[in-house]
Coordinates of C-alpha atoms and ligand atoms in Angstrom, one line a residue:
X103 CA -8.3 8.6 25.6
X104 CA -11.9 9.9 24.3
X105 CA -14.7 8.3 26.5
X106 CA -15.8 5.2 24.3
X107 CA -19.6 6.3 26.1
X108 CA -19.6 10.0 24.5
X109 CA -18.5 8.9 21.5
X110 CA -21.2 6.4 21.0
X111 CA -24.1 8.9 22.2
X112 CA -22.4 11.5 19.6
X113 CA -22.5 9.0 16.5
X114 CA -26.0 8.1 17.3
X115 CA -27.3 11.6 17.1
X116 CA -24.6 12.9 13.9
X117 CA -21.5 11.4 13.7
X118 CA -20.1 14.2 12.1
X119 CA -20.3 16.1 14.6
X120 CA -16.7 15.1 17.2
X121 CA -15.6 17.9 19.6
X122 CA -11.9 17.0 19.9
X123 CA -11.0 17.7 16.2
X124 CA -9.0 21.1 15.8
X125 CA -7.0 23.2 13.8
X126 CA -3.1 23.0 14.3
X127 CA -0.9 26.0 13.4
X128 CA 2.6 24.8 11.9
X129 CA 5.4 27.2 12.6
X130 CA 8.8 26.0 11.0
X131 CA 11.4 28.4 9.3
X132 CA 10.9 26.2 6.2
X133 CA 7.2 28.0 6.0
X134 CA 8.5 31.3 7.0
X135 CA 11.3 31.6 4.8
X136 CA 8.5 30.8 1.9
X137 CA 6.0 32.7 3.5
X138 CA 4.1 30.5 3.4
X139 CA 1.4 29.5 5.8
X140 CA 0.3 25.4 7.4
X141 CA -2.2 24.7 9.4
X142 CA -3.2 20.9 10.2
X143 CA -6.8 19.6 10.6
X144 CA -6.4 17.0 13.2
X145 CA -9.3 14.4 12.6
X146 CA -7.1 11.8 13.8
X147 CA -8.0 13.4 17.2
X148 CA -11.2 11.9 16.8
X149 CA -10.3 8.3 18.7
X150 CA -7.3 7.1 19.7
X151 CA -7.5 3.3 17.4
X152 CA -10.4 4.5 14.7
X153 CA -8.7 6.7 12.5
X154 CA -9.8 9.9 10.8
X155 CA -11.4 9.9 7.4
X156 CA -12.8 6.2 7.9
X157 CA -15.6 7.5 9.8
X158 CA -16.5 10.3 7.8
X159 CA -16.1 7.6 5.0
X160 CA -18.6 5.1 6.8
X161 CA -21.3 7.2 7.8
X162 CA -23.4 7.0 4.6
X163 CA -22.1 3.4 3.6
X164 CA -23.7 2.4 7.2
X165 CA -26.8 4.4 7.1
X166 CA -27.7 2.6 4.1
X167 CA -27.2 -0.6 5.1
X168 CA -29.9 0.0 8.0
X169 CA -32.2 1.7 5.6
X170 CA -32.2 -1.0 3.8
X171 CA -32.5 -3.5 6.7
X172 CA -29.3 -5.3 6.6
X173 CA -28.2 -7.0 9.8
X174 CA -24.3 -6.6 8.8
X175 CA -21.6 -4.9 7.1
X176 CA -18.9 -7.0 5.3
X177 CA -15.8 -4.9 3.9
X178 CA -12.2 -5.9 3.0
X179 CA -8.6 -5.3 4.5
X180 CA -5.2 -6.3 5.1
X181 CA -3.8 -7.3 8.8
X182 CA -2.9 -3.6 9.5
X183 CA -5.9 -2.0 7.8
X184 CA -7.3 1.2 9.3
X185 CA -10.4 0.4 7.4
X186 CA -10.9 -2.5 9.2
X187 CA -10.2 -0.8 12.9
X188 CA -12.9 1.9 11.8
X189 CA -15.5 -0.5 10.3
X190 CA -15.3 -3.2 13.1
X191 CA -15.9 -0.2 16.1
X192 CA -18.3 2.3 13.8
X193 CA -20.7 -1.4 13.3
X194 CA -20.5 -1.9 17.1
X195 CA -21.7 1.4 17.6
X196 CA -24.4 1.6 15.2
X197 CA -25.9 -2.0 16.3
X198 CA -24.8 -3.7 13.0
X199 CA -22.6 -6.9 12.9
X200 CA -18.9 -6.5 10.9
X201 CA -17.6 -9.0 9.0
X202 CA -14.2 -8.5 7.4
X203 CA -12.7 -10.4 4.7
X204 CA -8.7 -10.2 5.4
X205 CA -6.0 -10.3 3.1
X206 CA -3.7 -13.8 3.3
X207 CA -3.5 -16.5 5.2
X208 CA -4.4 -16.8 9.2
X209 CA -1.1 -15.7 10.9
X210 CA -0.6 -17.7 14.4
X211 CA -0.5 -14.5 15.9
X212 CA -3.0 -11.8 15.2
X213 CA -2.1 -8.2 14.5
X214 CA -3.0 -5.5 16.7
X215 CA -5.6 -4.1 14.4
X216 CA -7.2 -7.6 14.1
X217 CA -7.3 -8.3 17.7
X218 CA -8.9 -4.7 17.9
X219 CA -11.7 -5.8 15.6
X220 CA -12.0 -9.0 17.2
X221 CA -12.6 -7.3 19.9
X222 CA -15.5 -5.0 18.8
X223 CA -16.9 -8.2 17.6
X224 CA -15.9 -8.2 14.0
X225 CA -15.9 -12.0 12.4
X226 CA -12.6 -12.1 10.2
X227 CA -12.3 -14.7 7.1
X228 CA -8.6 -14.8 6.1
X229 CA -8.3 -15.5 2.1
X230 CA -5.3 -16.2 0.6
X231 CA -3.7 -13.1 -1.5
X232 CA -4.6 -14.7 -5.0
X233 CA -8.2 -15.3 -4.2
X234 CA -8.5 -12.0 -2.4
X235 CA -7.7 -10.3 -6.0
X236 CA -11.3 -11.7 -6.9
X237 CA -14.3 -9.3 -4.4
X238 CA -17.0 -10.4 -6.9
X239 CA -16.2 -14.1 -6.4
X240 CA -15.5 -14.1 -2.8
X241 CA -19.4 -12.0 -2.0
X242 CA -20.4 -14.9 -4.4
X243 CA -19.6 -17.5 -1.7
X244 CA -20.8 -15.9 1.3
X245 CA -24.4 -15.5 -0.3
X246 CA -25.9 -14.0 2.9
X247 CA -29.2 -11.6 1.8
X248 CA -28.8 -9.4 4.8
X249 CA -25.1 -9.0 4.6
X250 CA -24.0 -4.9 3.2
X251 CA -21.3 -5.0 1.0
X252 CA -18.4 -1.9 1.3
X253 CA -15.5 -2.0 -0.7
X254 CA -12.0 -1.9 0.5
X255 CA -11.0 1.4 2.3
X256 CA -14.8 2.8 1.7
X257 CA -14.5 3.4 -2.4
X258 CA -17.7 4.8 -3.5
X259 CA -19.9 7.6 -3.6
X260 CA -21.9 7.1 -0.1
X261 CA -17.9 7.4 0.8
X262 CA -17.7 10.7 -0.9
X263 CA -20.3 11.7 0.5
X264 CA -19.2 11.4 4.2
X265 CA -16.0 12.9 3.1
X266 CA -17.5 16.2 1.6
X267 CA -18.3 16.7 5.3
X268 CA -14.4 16.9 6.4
X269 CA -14.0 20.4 5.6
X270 CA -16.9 21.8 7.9
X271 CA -14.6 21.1 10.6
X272 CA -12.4 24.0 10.1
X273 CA -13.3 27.5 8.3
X274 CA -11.6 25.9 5.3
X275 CA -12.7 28.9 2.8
X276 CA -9.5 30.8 4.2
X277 CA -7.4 28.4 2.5
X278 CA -5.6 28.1 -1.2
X279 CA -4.4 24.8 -1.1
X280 CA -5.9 21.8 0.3
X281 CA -3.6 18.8 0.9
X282 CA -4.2 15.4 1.8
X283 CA -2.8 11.4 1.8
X284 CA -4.4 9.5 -1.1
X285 CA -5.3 5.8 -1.0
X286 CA -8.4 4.9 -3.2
X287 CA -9.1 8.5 -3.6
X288 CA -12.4 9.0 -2.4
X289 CA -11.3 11.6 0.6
X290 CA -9.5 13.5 -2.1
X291 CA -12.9 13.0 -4.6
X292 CA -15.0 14.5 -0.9
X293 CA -12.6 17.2 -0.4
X294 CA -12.6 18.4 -4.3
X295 CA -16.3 18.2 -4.4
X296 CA -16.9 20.4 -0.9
X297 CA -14.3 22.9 -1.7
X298 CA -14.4 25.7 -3.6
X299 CA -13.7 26.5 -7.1
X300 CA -10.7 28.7 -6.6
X301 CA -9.1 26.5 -4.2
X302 CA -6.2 23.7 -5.3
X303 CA -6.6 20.2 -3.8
X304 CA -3.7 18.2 -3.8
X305 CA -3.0 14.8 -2.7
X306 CA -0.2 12.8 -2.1
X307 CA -0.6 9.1 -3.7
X308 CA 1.0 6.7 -0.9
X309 CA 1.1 4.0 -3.7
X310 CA 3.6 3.7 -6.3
X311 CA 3.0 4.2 -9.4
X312 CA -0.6 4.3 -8.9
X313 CA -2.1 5.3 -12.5
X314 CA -5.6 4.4 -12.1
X315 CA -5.7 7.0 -9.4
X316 CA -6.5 10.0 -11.2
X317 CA -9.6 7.9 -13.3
X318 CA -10.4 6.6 -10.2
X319 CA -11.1 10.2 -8.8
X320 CA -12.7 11.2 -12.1
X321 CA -15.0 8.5 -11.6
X322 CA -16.1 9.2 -8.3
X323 CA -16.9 12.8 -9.2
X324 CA -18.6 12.3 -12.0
X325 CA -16.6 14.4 -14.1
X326 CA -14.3 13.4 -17.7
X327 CA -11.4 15.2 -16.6
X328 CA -9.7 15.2 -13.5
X329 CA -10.2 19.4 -13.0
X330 CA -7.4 21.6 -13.4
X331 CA -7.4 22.3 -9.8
X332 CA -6.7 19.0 -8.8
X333 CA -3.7 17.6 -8.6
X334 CA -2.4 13.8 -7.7
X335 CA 1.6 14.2 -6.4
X336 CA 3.1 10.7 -7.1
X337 CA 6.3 11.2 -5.6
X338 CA 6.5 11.0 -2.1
X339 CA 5.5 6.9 -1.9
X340 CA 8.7 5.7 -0.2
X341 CA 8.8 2.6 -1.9
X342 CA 5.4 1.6 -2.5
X343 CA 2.3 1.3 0.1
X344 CA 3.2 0.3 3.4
X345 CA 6.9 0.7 2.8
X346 CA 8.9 2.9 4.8
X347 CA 12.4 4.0 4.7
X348 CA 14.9 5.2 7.7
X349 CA 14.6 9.0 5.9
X350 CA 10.7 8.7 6.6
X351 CA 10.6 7.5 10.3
X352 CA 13.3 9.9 11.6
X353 CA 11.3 13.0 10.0
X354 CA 8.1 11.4 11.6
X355 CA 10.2 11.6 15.1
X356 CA 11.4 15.2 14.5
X357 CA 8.0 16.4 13.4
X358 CA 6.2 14.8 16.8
X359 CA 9.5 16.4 18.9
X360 CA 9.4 20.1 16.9
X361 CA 5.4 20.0 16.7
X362 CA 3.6 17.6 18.6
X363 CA 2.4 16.5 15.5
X364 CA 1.9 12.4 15.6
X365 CA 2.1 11.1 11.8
X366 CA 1.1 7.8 10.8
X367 CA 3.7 5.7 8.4
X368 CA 1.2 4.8 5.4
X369 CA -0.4 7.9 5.1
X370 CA 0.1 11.0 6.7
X371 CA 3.9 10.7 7.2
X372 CA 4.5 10.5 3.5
X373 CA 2.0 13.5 3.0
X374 CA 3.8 16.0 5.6
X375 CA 7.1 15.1 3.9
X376 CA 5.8 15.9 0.6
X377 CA 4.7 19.2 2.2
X378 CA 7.5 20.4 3.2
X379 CA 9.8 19.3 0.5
X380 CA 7.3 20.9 -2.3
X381 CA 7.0 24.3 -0.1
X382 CA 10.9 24.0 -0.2
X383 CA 11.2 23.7 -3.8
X384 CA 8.8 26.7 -4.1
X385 CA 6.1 24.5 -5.3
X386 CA 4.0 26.8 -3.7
X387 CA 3.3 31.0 -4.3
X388 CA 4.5 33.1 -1.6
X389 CA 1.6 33.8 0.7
X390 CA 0.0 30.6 -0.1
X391 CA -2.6 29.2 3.2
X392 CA -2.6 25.3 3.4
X393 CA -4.4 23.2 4.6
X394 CA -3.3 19.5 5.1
X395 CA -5.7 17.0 6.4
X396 CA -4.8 15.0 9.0
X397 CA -6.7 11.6 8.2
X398 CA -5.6 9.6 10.7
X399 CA -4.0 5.6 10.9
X400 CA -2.2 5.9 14.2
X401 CA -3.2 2.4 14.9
X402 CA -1.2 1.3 12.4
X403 CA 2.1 2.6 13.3
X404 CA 2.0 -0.6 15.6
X405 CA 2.9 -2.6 12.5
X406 CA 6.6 -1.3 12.6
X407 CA 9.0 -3.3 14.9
X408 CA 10.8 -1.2 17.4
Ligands
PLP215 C1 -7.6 5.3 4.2 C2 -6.7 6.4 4.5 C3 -6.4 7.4 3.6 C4 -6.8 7.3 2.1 O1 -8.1 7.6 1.9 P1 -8.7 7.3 0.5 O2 -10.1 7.9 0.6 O3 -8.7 5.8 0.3 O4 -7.9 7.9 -0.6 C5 -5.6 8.5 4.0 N1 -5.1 8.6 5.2 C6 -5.4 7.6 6.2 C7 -4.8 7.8 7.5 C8 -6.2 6.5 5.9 O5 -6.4 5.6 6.8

């Protein structure tokens, strides 16, 4: 467990700059037989609960807010959010107050992640799933002038921002292919924008059916077409967000026993699947490099009943 002392000192000077994250070199027949070539960019070494990309995905949204002398940060989330986790600790950190606005009603008992941000101080307001649909209504109601605004999971361009900075962690030019999980899209949006022309990024959507997605990403770079080397795989969902299946958590187990690679189940689980069943299908060139980012969510593997 990372010293919750040197992590603060490190995020008050940069907080992009985290010793623990490294490289991870994948060796599997499956690559081999392909040549082709995995390495992993572990930011979810970063902390133990806060996940990867959230804090690269913060950084701007936070230094804003204090530019523009806001006491507090108030974002959205579900129970299990990793959002949540990272915004709640990040705010505790930077001397802000967290306020998060929570999917559905108040449980009786209160997830992990929720006790987590509770416990880094974080006020939660539960709303019920129907008025949740409705951000602009519910920042209506609160009408606090000093309160910062972030949208659920860190959409936006100060998000974008922080996630250009992902790649500096690694000497990512080596690379062809840049892989990662895709939720709102604005890690993938970072990654395309800090990468270089003749590299491919590809995510892997972890929604179903997720159409907006590629606008969405279009958007956020300011471009009118998604580029050609960009591509949104919307496949490897498992059922939907959140949803798992028995096929996903026994390849999670055999990747942490072969590799010592933890996954989480929303994200990065679905994304290392895709990897290797895309490499298998010779999705890839022979003597393609990959990258695949590691973003994080651990915390929320606590969500699944033994
Ligand atoms: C939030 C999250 C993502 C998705 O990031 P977006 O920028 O919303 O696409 C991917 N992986 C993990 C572990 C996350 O927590």
């Amino acid at each position: 467990m990372q010293n919750r002392h040197q992590i603060f000192l490190q995020h008050k000077n940069d907080s992009l700059t985290f010793p623990p994250v490294n490289t991870q070199h994948i060796q599997a027949d499956w690559l081999a037989q392909h040549n082709v070539s995995l390495d992993v960019l572990r930011l979810d070494k970063i902390h133990p609960v806060v996940s990867g990309n959230k804090w690269f995905k913060l950084k701007y949204y936070l230094q804003d807010a204090k530019e523009h002398r806001k006491t507090t940060i108030a974002t959205f989330g579900g129970a299990w959010s990793n959002h949540i986790a990272a915004t709640a600790f990040a705010c505790r950190e930077a001397d802000l107050k967290s306020v998060g606005i929570i999917r559905g009603e108040k449980p009786q008992w209160l997830s992990a992640t929720l006790q987590f941000a509770e416990g880094e101080g974080m006020e939660l307001h539960f709303v019920s799933r129907t008025d949740y649909r409705n951000k602009a209504a519910i920042i209506d109601s609160f009408k606090q002038p000093d309160w910062y605004w972030v949208n659920e999971g860190g959409y936006g361009m100060f998000g974008v921002k922080g996630a250009a900075g992902i790649l500096s962690f690694t000497d990512a030019a080596k690379y062809t292919h840049i892989i990662a999980a895709v939720g709102t899209g604005t890690m993938l949006a970072g990654l395309l924008r800090s990468s270089k022309e003749e590299q491919q990024v590809i995510g892997i959507s972890s929604l179903k059916g997720n159409t907006a997605l590629e606008q969405q990403v279009m958007q956020l770079v300011g471009e009118d077409a998604l580029p050609s080397r960009c591509t949104i795989v919307h496949d490897y969902h498992f059922g939907g967000y959140g949803k798992v299946t028995k096929e996903l958590i026994d390849f999670m187990d055999t990747v942490v026993k072969e590799h010592a690679l933890p996954l989480d189940i929303v994200y990065t689980g679905k994304t290392f699947f895709a990897i290797k069943d895309l490499v298998q299908k010779e999705y890839f060139a022979p003597g393609s490099k990959l990258l695949m980012i590691h973003s994080g969510g651990l915390q929320g593997n606590s969500s699944v009943k033994p």
